[in-house]
Coordinates of C-alpha atoms in Angstrom, one line a residue:
Chain C
X1 CA 2.2 65.6 -13.0
X2 CA 5.9 65.2 -13.7
X3 CA 6.2 62.9 -10.6
X4 CA 3.3 60.8 -11.8
X5 CA 4.8 60.4 -15.2
X6 CA 8.2 59.6 -13.8
X7 CA 6.6 57.0 -11.5
X8 CA 4.8 55.4 -14.4
X9 CA 8.0 55.3 -16.4
X10 CA 9.8 53.6 -13.6
X11 CA 7.1 51.1 -12.7
X12 CA 6.7 50.1 -16.4
X13 CA 10.4 49.8 -17.1
X14 CA 11.6 46.4 -18.1
X15 CA 14.2 46.4 -15.4
X16 CA 11.6 47.1 -12.8
X17 CA 9.7 44.1 -14.0
X18 CA 12.8 42.0 -13.9
X19 CA 13.6 43.1 -10.3
X20 CA 10.0 42.5 -9.2
X21 CA 9.9 39.1 -10.9
X22 CA 13.1 37.9 -9.2
X23 CA 12.0 39.3 -5.8
X24 CA 8.7 37.6 -6.1
X25 CA 10.4 34.3 -7.0
X26 CA 12.7 34.8 -4.0
X27 CA 9.9 35.4 -1.5
X28 CA 8.0 32.4 -2.8
X29 CA 11.1 30.3 -2.4
X30 CA 11.5 31.5 1.2
X31 CA 7.8 30.8 1.9
X32 CA 8.3 27.1 0.9
X33 CA 10.6 26.7 3.9
X34 CA 8.1 28.4 6.3
X35 CA 5.0 26.5 5.3
X36 CA 3.6 24.3 8.0
X37 CA 3.6 20.6 7.3
X38 CA 0.4 19.3 5.6
X39 CA 0.4 16.6 8.4
X40 CA 0.5 19.1 11.3
X41 CA -2.5 20.6 13.0
X42 CA -1.5 24.0 11.6
X43 CA -1.7 22.8 8.1
X44 CA -3.1 25.1 5.5
X45 CA -6.4 24.3 3.8
X46 CA -6.4 22.4 0.5
X47 CA -7.2 25.3 -1.8
X48 CA -6.1 28.5 -3.4
X49 CA -7.6 30.5 -0.6
X50 CA -5.5 33.1 1.2
X51 CA -8.2 33.8 3.8
X52 CA -6.5 31.6 6.4
X53 CA -3.6 34.0 6.4
X54 CA -6.0 36.8 7.5
X55 CA -8.0 34.9 10.1
X56 CA -6.4 36.6 12.0
X57 CA -3.3 38.2 10.5
X58 CA -0.1 36.9 12.2
X59 CA 3.5 38.0 12.0
X60 CA 4.6 34.5 11.0
X61 CA 2.8 35.0 7.7
X62 CA 4.9 38.1 6.9
X63 CA 6.0 36.5 3.7
X64 CA 2.5 36.3 2.3
X65 CA 1.7 39.9 3.0
X66 CA 4.9 40.9 1.3
X67 CA 4.2 38.6 -1.6
X68 CA 0.8 40.1 -2.1
X69 CA 2.3 43.6 -2.2
X70 CA 5.0 42.4 -4.7
X71 CA 2.4 40.6 -6.8
X72 CA 0.4 43.8 -7.0
X73 CA 3.4 45.8 -8.1
X74 CA 4.4 43.1 -10.5
X75 CA 0.9 43.1 -12.1
X76 CA 0.9 46.9 -12.2
X77 CA 4.2 46.9 -13.9
X78 CA 3.1 44.4 -16.5
X79 CA -0.3 46.2 -17.0
X80 CA 1.2 49.6 -17.6
X81 CA 3.9 48.2 -19.9
X82 CA 1.3 46.3 -21.9
X83 CA -0.9 49.4 -22.2
X84 CA 2.0 51.5 -23.3
X85 CA 3.1 48.9 -25.8
X86 CA -0.4 48.6 -27.3
X87 CA -0.7 52.4 -27.6
X88 CA 2.7 52.7 -29.2
X89 CA 2.1 50.0 -31.7
X90 CA -1.3 51.1 -32.7
X91 CA -0.1 54.6 -33.1
X92 CA 2.6 53.4 -35.5
X93 CA 0.0 51.9 -37.7
X94 CA 1.2 48.3 -38.0
X95 CA 1.6 45.3 -35.7
X96 CA 3.1 41.9 -36.2
X97 CA 1.6 38.6 -35.3
X98 CA 4.6 38.0 -33.0
X99 CA 4.0 41.3 -31.1
X100 CA 0.3 40.5 -30.9
X101 CA 1.2 37.1 -29.4
X102 CA 3.5 38.6 -26.8
X103 CA 0.7 41.1 -25.9
X104 CA -1.9 38.4 -25.5
X105 CA 0.5 36.4 -23.3
X106 CA 1.0 39.3 -21.0
X107 CA -2.7 39.9 -21.0
X108 CA -3.3 36.3 -20.1
X109 CA -0.7 36.6 -17.3
X110 CA -2.6 39.6 -15.9
X111 CA -5.9 37.8 -16.1
X112 CA -4.3 34.9 -14.4
X113 CA -3.2 37.2 -11.5
X114 CA -6.8 38.4 -11.3
X115 CA -8.2 34.9 -11.3
X116 CA -5.8 34.0 -8.5
X117 CA -7.0 37.0 -6.5
X118 CA -10.6 36.0 -7.0
X119 CA -9.9 32.4 -6.1
X120 CA -7.8 33.5 -3.1
X121 CA -10.7 35.3 -1.6
X122 CA -13.2 32.5 -1.8
X123 CA -12.1 29.2 -3.2
X124 CA -12.8 26.3 -0.9
X125 CA -14.7 23.1 -0.4
X126 CA -18.3 24.0 0.5
X127 CA -20.1 20.7 1.0
X128 CA -19.5 17.0 1.0
X129 CA -21.7 14.0 0.9
X130 CA -22.4 10.5 -0.3
X131 CA -24.2 9.8 -3.6
X132 CA -26.1 6.6 -3.9
X133 CA -29.1 5.2 -5.8
X134 CA -31.3 7.1 -3.3
X135 CA -31.6 10.8 -4.2
X136 CA -29.6 13.2 -2.2
X137 CA -29.3 17.0 -2.3
X138 CA -25.9 18.6 -2.7
X139 CA -25.2 22.2 -3.7
X140 CA -29.0 22.7 -4.2
X141 CA -29.1 19.8 -6.7
X142 CA -31.0 16.6 -6.4
X143 CA -28.6 13.9 -7.4
X144 CA -28.7 10.1 -7.6
X145 CA -26.4 7.4 -8.8
X146 CA -27.6 5.7 -12.0
X147 CA -24.6 3.5 -12.8
X148 CA -21.4 2.6 -11.1
X149 CA -18.6 1.0 -13.1
X150 CA -15.3 0.4 -11.2
X151 CA -12.4 -0.6 -13.4
X152 CA -9.6 -2.6 -11.9
X153 CA -6.0 -3.4 -12.9
X154 CA -4.8 -7.0 -13.4
X155 CA -3.5 -7.0 -9.8
X156 CA -6.9 -6.1 -8.5
X157 CA -6.1 -2.5 -7.6
X158 CA -8.6 0.2 -8.5
X159 CA -7.8 1.8 -11.9
X160 CA -10.7 4.2 -12.1
X161 CA -14.4 4.6 -11.6
X162 CA -16.8 5.8 -14.2
X163 CA -20.3 6.5 -13.1
X164 CA -23.5 8.3 -14.3
X165 CA -25.5 10.6 -12.2
X166 CA -29.1 11.8 -12.6
X167 CA -28.7 15.5 -12.2
X168 CA -31.2 17.8 -10.5
X169 CA -33.9 15.1 -10.4
X170 CA -34.2 15.1 -14.2
X171 CA -34.2 11.6 -15.6
X172 CA -33.2 13.1 -19.0
X173 CA -30.2 14.8 -17.5
X174 CA -27.7 12.0 -17.0
X175 CA -24.1 13.1 -16.6
X176 CA -20.9 11.2 -16.6
X177 CA -18.8 11.4 -13.5
X178 CA -15.7 9.8 -12.1
X179 CA -12.1 10.3 -11.1
X180 CA -10.7 13.2 -13.1
X181 CA -14.2 13.8 -14.5
X182 CA -16.0 16.3 -12.3
X183 CA -19.3 18.0 -13.0
X184 CA -19.1 21.7 -13.4
X185 CA -22.1 23.9 -12.8
X186 CA -23.1 27.4 -11.8
X187 CA -21.3 28.9 -14.8
X188 CA -18.2 26.9 -14.1
X189 CA -17.7 28.3 -10.6
X190 CA -18.8 25.2 -8.8
X191 CA -17.9 21.6 -9.4
X192 CA -18.7 18.2 -8.0
X193 CA -15.6 16.1 -7.4
X194 CA -15.2 12.4 -6.7
X195 CA -13.3 11.6 -3.5
X196 CA -13.7 7.8 -3.7
X197 CA -16.1 4.9 -3.6
X198 CA -17.9 3.9 -0.5
X199 CA -20.4 1.2 0.5
X200 CA -23.6 2.8 1.5
X201 CA -26.2 1.4 3.8
X202 CA -29.4 0.6 1.9
X203 CA -32.8 -0.6 3.1
X204 CA -33.2 -3.2 5.9
X205 CA -34.6 -6.6 5.0
X206 CA -37.3 -8.2 7.2
X207 CA -39.2 -11.4 6.7
X208 CA -42.9 -11.4 7.4
X209 CA -45.0 -14.5 6.9
X210 CA -42.1 -16.0 5.0
X211 CA -41.9 -13.1 2.6
X212 CA -39.0 -10.7 2.3
X213 CA -39.7 -7.0 2.5
X214 CA -37.4 -4.1 2.3
X215 CA -37.9 -1.2 4.7
X216 CA -36.2 2.1 5.0
X217 CA -35.7 3.9 8.3
X218 CA -38.9 5.7 9.4
X219 CA -41.2 3.2 7.6
X220 CA -43.7 0.8 9.2
X221 CA -44.0 -3.0 9.1
X222 CA -47.5 -4.2 9.4
X223 CA -48.3 -7.4 11.2
X224 CA -51.7 -8.8 12.4
X225 CA -52.7 -6.7 15.4
X226 CA -49.3 -5.0 15.7
X227 CA -47.1 -2.7 13.8
X228 CA -43.4 -1.8 14.0
X229 CA -41.8 1.5 13.3
X230 CA -38.3 1.0 12.0
X231 CA -36.5 3.8 13.8
X232 CA -33.0 3.1 12.8
X233 CA -30.9 0.3 11.3
X234 CA -27.2 0.2 11.8
X235 CA -24.3 -1.7 10.3
X236 CA -22.5 -1.9 13.5
X237 CA -18.8 -2.6 12.8
X238 CA -17.8 -2.8 16.4
X239 CA -20.3 -5.6 17.2
X240 CA -20.8 -8.7 15.2
X241 CA -24.1 -8.1 13.4
X242 CA -26.3 -5.3 12.0
X243 CA -28.9 -4.0 14.4
X244 CA -32.4 -2.7 14.0
X245 CA -34.0 -0.3 16.5
X246 CA -37.7 -0.5 16.5
X247 CA -40.8 0.7 18.2
X248 CA -43.6 -1.9 18.7
X249 CA -47.0 -0.4 18.5
X250 CA -50.0 -2.4 19.7
X251 CA -53.1 -0.2 20.0
X252 CA -52.2 2.6 22.4
X253 CA -49.1 0.8 23.7
X254 CA -45.6 1.6 22.4
X255 CA -42.4 -0.1 23.4
X256 CA -38.9 0.4 22.1
X257 CA -36.9 -2.7 21.2
X258 CA -34.1 -3.8 19.1
X259 CA -33.1 -6.9 17.1
X260 CA -29.9 -8.4 15.8
X261 CA -29.7 -9.6 12.2
X262 CA -30.9 -13.2 12.0
X263 CA -33.2 -12.8 15.1
X264 CA -36.9 -13.7 15.2
X265 CA -38.9 -12.0 17.8
X266 CA -42.1 -13.1 19.6
X267 CA -44.3 -11.6 16.9
X268 CA -42.6 -13.8 14.3
X269 CA -40.9 -10.9 12.7
X270 CA -37.4 -11.7 11.4
X271 CA -34.8 -9.1 10.9
X272 CA -32.7 -10.6 8.1
X273 CA -30.0 -8.1 7.0
X274 CA -29.2 -4.6 5.8
X275 CA -28.6 -4.1 2.1
X276 CA -25.4 -2.4 1.1
X277 CA -24.8 -0.8 -2.3
X278 CA -22.0 1.1 -3.8
X279 CA -21.9 4.8 -3.4
X280 CA -19.6 7.7 -4.1
X281 CA -18.1 10.0 -1.6
X282 CA -18.0 13.5 -3.2
X283 CA -17.2 17.0 -2.4
X284 CA -18.5 20.3 -3.8
X285 CA -15.9 22.9 -4.4
X286 CA -16.3 26.5 -5.4
X287 CA -13.9 28.7 -7.2
X288 CA -15.3 32.0 -8.6
X289 CA -12.0 32.6 -10.3
X290 CA -12.2 29.6 -12.6
X291 CA -13.9 31.3 -15.6
X292 CA -11.3 34.0 -15.4
X293 CA -8.5 31.4 -15.2
X294 CA -9.9 29.7 -18.3
X295 CA -9.9 33.0 -20.2
X296 CA -6.4 33.7 -19.0
X297 CA -5.3 30.3 -20.2
X298 CA -6.9 30.7 -23.6
X299 CA -5.3 34.1 -24.1
X300 CA -1.9 32.8 -23.1
X301 CA -2.1 29.8 -25.4
X302 CA -3.3 31.9 -28.4
X303 CA -0.6 34.4 -27.7
X304 CA 2.0 31.7 -27.5
X305 CA 0.9 30.3 -30.9
X306 CA 1.1 33.8 -32.4
X307 CA 4.5 34.4 -30.9
X308 CA 5.8 31.2 -32.3
X309 CA 4.2 31.2 -35.7
X310 CA 2.9 34.7 -36.3
X311 CA 5.3 36.4 -38.8
X312 CA 2.9 38.5 -40.7
X313 CA 2.8 42.2 -40.5
X314 CA -0.7 43.6 -40.1
X315 CA -1.2 47.1 -41.3
X316 CA -3.8 49.0 -39.3
X317 CA -6.2 51.3 -41.1
X318 CA -5.6 54.9 -40.0
Chain F
X1 CA 10.8 -11.7 -21.2
X2 CA 10.3 -8.2 -19.6
X3 CA 12.0 -9.2 -16.4
X4 CA 14.9 -10.7 -18.3
X5 CA 15.5 -8.0 -20.8
X6 CA 14.5 -4.7 -19.3
X7 CA 17.2 -4.4 -16.6
X8 CA 19.8 -4.6 -19.4
X9 CA 18.3 -1.7 -21.1
X10 CA 18.9 0.4 -18.0
X11 CA 22.4 -1.1 -17.5
X12 CA 23.3 -0.3 -21.1
X13 CA 22.0 3.3 -20.8
X14 CA 23.9 3.8 -17.6
X15 CA 27.1 2.4 -19.2
X16 CA 26.7 4.7 -22.2
X17 CA 26.2 7.8 -19.9
X18 CA 29.3 6.9 -17.9
X19 CA 31.3 6.5 -21.1
X20 CA 29.9 9.8 -22.4
X21 CA 31.0 11.5 -19.1
X22 CA 34.4 9.9 -19.3
X23 CA 34.9 10.8 -22.9
X24 CA 33.9 14.4 -22.3
X25 CA 36.7 14.6 -19.8
X26 CA 39.3 13.5 -22.3
X27 CA 37.7 15.3 -25.2
X28 CA 36.6 12.3 -27.3
X29 CA 32.9 12.3 -26.9
X30 CA 30.3 11.7 -29.6
X31 CA 26.6 12.7 -29.9
X32 CA 25.7 9.1 -30.4
X33 CA 26.4 8.3 -26.8
X34 CA 23.7 10.4 -25.1
X35 CA 21.4 9.9 -28.1
X36 CA 21.6 6.1 -27.7
X37 CA 21.2 6.2 -23.9
X38 CA 18.1 8.3 -24.4
X39 CA 16.7 5.9 -26.9
X40 CA 17.3 2.9 -24.7
X41 CA 15.7 4.4 -21.7
X42 CA 12.8 5.5 -23.8
X43 CA 12.4 2.0 -25.0
X44 CA 12.4 0.7 -21.4
X45 CA 9.8 3.2 -20.4
X46 CA 7.6 2.6 -23.4
X47 CA 7.7 -1.2 -22.6
X48 CA 6.6 -0.5 -19.1
X49 CA 3.9 1.7 -20.3
X50 CA 2.6 -1.0 -22.7
X51 CA 2.5 -3.4 -19.7
X52 CA 0.4 -1.1 -17.5
X53 CA -1.6 0.3 -20.4
X54 CA -0.8 3.8 -19.3
X55 CA 1.9 6.4 -19.2
X56 CA 4.8 5.0 -17.3
X57 CA 5.4 7.6 -14.6
X58 CA 3.9 5.9 -11.6
X59 CA 6.9 5.7 -9.2
X60 CA 10.3 7.2 -8.5
X61 CA 12.1 4.7 -10.7
X62 CA 10.1 5.7 -13.7
X63 CA 10.2 9.4 -12.9
X64 CA 14.0 9.5 -12.6
X65 CA 14.4 7.3 -15.7
X66 CA 12.1 9.6 -17.7
X67 CA 14.0 12.7 -16.5
X68 CA 17.2 11.0 -17.8
X69 CA 15.6 10.4 -21.2
X70 CA 15.1 14.1 -21.5
X71 CA 18.5 15.1 -20.1
X72 CA 20.3 12.8 -22.6
X73 CA 17.9 13.7 -25.4
X74 CA 18.4 17.4 -25.0
X75 CA 22.1 16.9 -24.6
X76 CA 22.2 15.0 -27.9
X77 CA 20.1 17.8 -29.6
X78 CA 22.3 20.6 -28.3
X79 CA 25.5 18.6 -28.6
X80 CA 27.2 20.9 -31.0
X81 CA 26.1 24.0 -29.2
X82 CA 27.8 23.0 -25.9
X83 CA 31.5 22.7 -25.1
X84 CA 33.1 19.9 -23.0
X85 CA 32.4 21.3 -19.6
X86 CA 28.7 21.9 -20.3
X87 CA 28.2 18.5 -21.8
X88 CA 30.1 16.9 -18.9
X89 CA 27.7 18.6 -16.6
X90 CA 24.7 17.2 -18.4
X91 CA 26.3 13.7 -18.5
X92 CA 26.9 14.0 -14.7
X93 CA 23.3 15.0 -14.1
X94 CA 22.1 12.1 -16.2
X95 CA 24.4 9.7 -14.4
X96 CA 23.3 10.8 -11.0
X97 CA 19.6 10.5 -11.8
X98 CA 19.8 7.2 -13.6
X99 CA 22.2 6.0 -10.9
X100 CA 19.5 6.9 -8.3
X101 CA 17.1 4.5 -9.9
X102 CA 19.2 1.7 -8.7
X103 CA 18.1 2.6 -5.2
X104 CA 14.4 2.4 -6.0
X105 CA 11.9 -0.4 -6.4
X106 CA 11.7 -1.2 -10.1
X107 CA 8.7 -3.5 -10.0
X108 CA 5.9 -2.7 -12.4
X109 CA 3.2 -0.7 -10.6
X110 CA -0.1 0.6 -11.8
X111 CA -1.1 4.2 -11.8
X112 CA -3.5 5.3 -9.0
X113 CA -6.9 6.6 -10.1
X114 CA -5.9 10.2 -9.9
X115 CA -3.2 9.7 -12.5
X116 CA -5.6 8.0 -15.0
X117 CA -6.3 11.1 -17.1
X118 CA -4.9 12.7 -20.3
X119 CA -3.7 15.7 -18.3
X120 CA -1.1 13.8 -16.4
X121 CA 0.9 12.5 -19.5
X122 CA 0.5 15.9 -21.0
X123 CA 1.8 17.7 -18.0
X124 CA 4.8 15.7 -16.8
X125 CA 6.9 15.1 -20.0
X126 CA 6.6 18.8 -20.9
X127 CA 8.0 19.8 -17.5
X128 CA 10.8 17.3 -17.8
X129 CA 11.7 18.6 -21.3
X130 CA 11.7 22.2 -19.9
X131 CA 13.9 21.1 -17.0
X132 CA 16.3 19.6 -19.5
X133 CA 16.5 22.7 -21.6
X134 CA 17.1 24.8 -18.5
X135 CA 19.9 22.5 -17.4
X136 CA 21.3 22.8 -20.9
X137 CA 21.3 26.6 -20.3
X138 CA 23.2 26.0 -17.1
X139 CA 25.6 23.8 -19.1
X140 CA 26.2 26.7 -21.4
X141 CA 26.8 29.0 -18.4
X142 CA 29.4 26.6 -17.2
X143 CA 31.1 26.7 -20.6
X144 CA 31.2 30.5 -20.4
X145 CA 32.6 30.6 -16.8
X146 CA 35.3 28.1 -17.7
X147 CA 36.2 30.0 -20.9
X148 CA 35.0 27.3 -23.2
X149 CA 32.0 29.2 -24.7
X150 CA 32.1 31.0 -28.0
X151 CA 30.5 34.3 -29.0
X152 CA 27.1 32.6 -29.5
X153 CA 26.8 32.0 -25.7
X154 CA 24.1 34.6 -25.2
X155 CA 22.0 33.5 -28.3
X156 CA 22.2 29.9 -27.2
X157 CA 21.3 30.6 -23.6
X158 CA 18.3 32.6 -24.7
X159 CA 17.2 29.8 -27.0
X160 CA 17.4 27.2 -24.2
X161 CA 15.7 29.5 -21.7
X162 CA 13.0 30.3 -24.2
X163 CA 12.4 26.7 -25.1
X164 CA 12.1 25.7 -21.5
X165 CA 9.8 28.6 -20.8
X166 CA 7.4 27.7 -23.6
X167 CA 7.4 24.0 -22.6
X168 CA 7.0 24.7 -18.9
X169 CA 4.3 27.3 -19.5
X170 CA 2.2 24.7 -21.4
X171 CA 3.1 22.1 -18.8
X172 CA 1.9 24.4 -16.0
X173 CA -1.4 25.0 -17.8
X174 CA -2.0 21.3 -18.2
X175 CA -0.9 20.7 -14.7
X176 CA -3.4 23.3 -13.5
X177 CA -6.2 21.6 -15.4
X178 CA -5.2 18.3 -13.9
X179 CA -5.2 19.8 -10.4
X180 CA -8.7 21.1 -10.8
X181 CA -10.2 17.9 -12.2
X182 CA -8.4 15.5 -9.9
X183 CA -8.2 17.1 -6.5
X184 CA -10.1 20.3 -7.0
X185 CA -7.5 23.1 -7.0
X186 CA -5.0 24.4 -9.6
X187 CA -2.8 25.9 -6.8
X188 CA -2.3 25.2 -3.1
X189 CA 0.2 26.1 -0.5
X190 CA 2.4 23.2 -1.1
X191 CA 6.2 23.3 -1.6
X192 CA 6.2 21.5 -4.9
X193 CA 3.6 23.8 -6.4
X194 CA 5.2 26.9 -5.0
X195 CA 8.5 25.9 -6.5
X196 CA 6.9 25.3 -9.8
X197 CA 5.8 28.9 -9.7
X198 CA 9.3 30.0 -8.6
X199 CA 10.7 28.2 -11.6
X200 CA 8.2 29.7 -14.0
X201 CA 8.6 33.3 -12.7
X202 CA 12.4 33.0 -12.6
X203 CA 12.7 31.8 -16.1
X204 CA 10.0 34.1 -17.4
X205 CA 12.0 36.9 -15.9
X206 CA 15.1 35.5 -17.5
X207 CA 13.6 35.8 -21.0
X208 CA 13.3 39.5 -20.4
X209 CA 17.0 40.0 -19.5
X210 CA 17.8 40.8 -23.1
X211 CA 15.8 44.1 -22.6
X212 CA 18.2 45.2 -19.9
X213 CA 20.9 47.2 -21.6
X214 CA 24.4 45.9 -21.0
X215 CA 23.4 43.1 -18.6
X216 CA 26.7 41.7 -17.5
X217 CA 27.5 38.4 -19.1
X218 CA 29.0 37.0 -15.9
X219 CA 25.6 37.6 -14.1
X220 CA 23.8 36.0 -17.0
X221 CA 26.0 32.9 -16.7
X222 CA 25.5 32.8 -12.9
X223 CA 21.7 33.1 -13.6
X224 CA 21.8 30.0 -15.7
X225 CA 23.5 28.1 -12.9
X226 CA 21.0 29.4 -10.4
X227 CA 18.3 28.2 -12.7
X228 CA 19.7 24.7 -12.6
X229 CA 19.6 24.8 -8.8
X230 CA 15.9 26.0 -9.0
X231 CA 15.1 23.1 -11.3
X232 CA 16.7 20.5 -9.0
X233 CA 14.9 21.9 -6.0
X234 CA 11.6 22.0 -7.8
X235 CA 11.9 18.5 -9.1
X236 CA 13.6 16.7 -6.2
X237 CA 14.2 19.1 -3.3
X238 CA 10.6 19.8 -2.5
X239 CA 10.0 16.2 -1.7
X240 CA 12.2 16.6 1.4
X241 CA 10.5 19.8 2.6
X242 CA 8.1 19.7 5.5
X243 CA 5.5 21.8 3.8
X244 CA 4.8 19.3 1.0
X245 CA 2.4 16.5 0.4
X246 CA 4.8 15.3 -2.4
X247 CA 7.2 14.0 0.2
X248 CA 9.3 10.9 -0.4

């Protein structure tokens, strides 16, 4: 019992916290020189995750393993010291706004460590895709682009993009989206992030009897006595023109064929062009620690405010 | 008019900083020197910001100029608290950073999309202000080591460390928000971000030194100077590290 109490005294001592803090800072500093270049094949993923360091564990990541141990002790020191401080103050019967502020800041710090641990285990990009006017499914949501508004600078460079998305197939649920304007969902643990604009292949345009029709891949074009299945259309950047791959169906006979844009075939079918429309390249990221991080931030800010401006003594009822 | 007038704002600020440094060496300096230099550079940056209709921190020229605004501004604010060696140090730092801007392209450039958010202008100036207070702390440390500091050294150092800690903490929170909404993460294994954490942990720990009974004053002074090294590595040094996407 005495040993436990002595250990608690040591771990919660201010000097221990100072030593742990400086050592943690030193290990972090050393780690910065050991990180692989973000341009090398061994680069670390673009997230808070620490799982790459355990897949598998390697001796070259010694600094991270040591850092985790230090962070644990650092957190433990702060936690015990905070609990003791709260116990002492409340036993005394009065607290000051300033003390409350310091306590909230420490609590926010501890929550921040917890948030970092949660994020470290699972934060990552989980899905990517392109959003266009055609509905697509991402992260289990049916999403389509309703409006697309790029804003440019006077020199023509892109300043920002603001867009609106129909969320989950609900025409009444239109959400704003753009650079620095992600959409959070699943109780703030998932978010849709804009990577950049992209031209998206739309429907193919054919001319039948002088009339333009728009056809998507997998749809049929009906002509007298013959029909065509549009298997795939392609904006082929290595060749000079878009291509359409078709199956000609006449009775029981089927024949695969292809057409270049601008070409008229023997049935009088004209393949005119492929529509392009603006789309958005997006990524879905997950971070289960985000709600905890937000709580940590709120506590820290409130605590900071009380520390700076809280002078009042609060008498606690016995 | 901008192309004609703006270079002279920088030249004038540079001249004032050099005069400030020289007058510190001979003991004739005045607060008006760093204060005016700060105001001139602020005017220059504000003008650039008006032209691009956004916060003017889009390139190295503007970044180093803004940093000099804060160095000279904090030096003017803390002028009476520092002695000649410390003020000379701040003048030297200001001169180096403003001098470096002469190596960079000064053309007006527009901010890329990921910077067009309120979180960016909330994050960066606060971090620069924090750096400036921490460098003021190092300046006080230099005064102590050279025997120029008075009995208020500890109180003043704590005040500068604390001011920097408060500003940097808020800056880090805003920076974390910016990280999430712009590229999806508030932390990643990148040298710049790691050193920001090093700086925060180091100076947070420093605020607790006063609870260490009889902490040697010499160590406290050394700690202030180490803090300045950390600031310089965090701000500039990380750009030269392999493990950083913030490379020059």
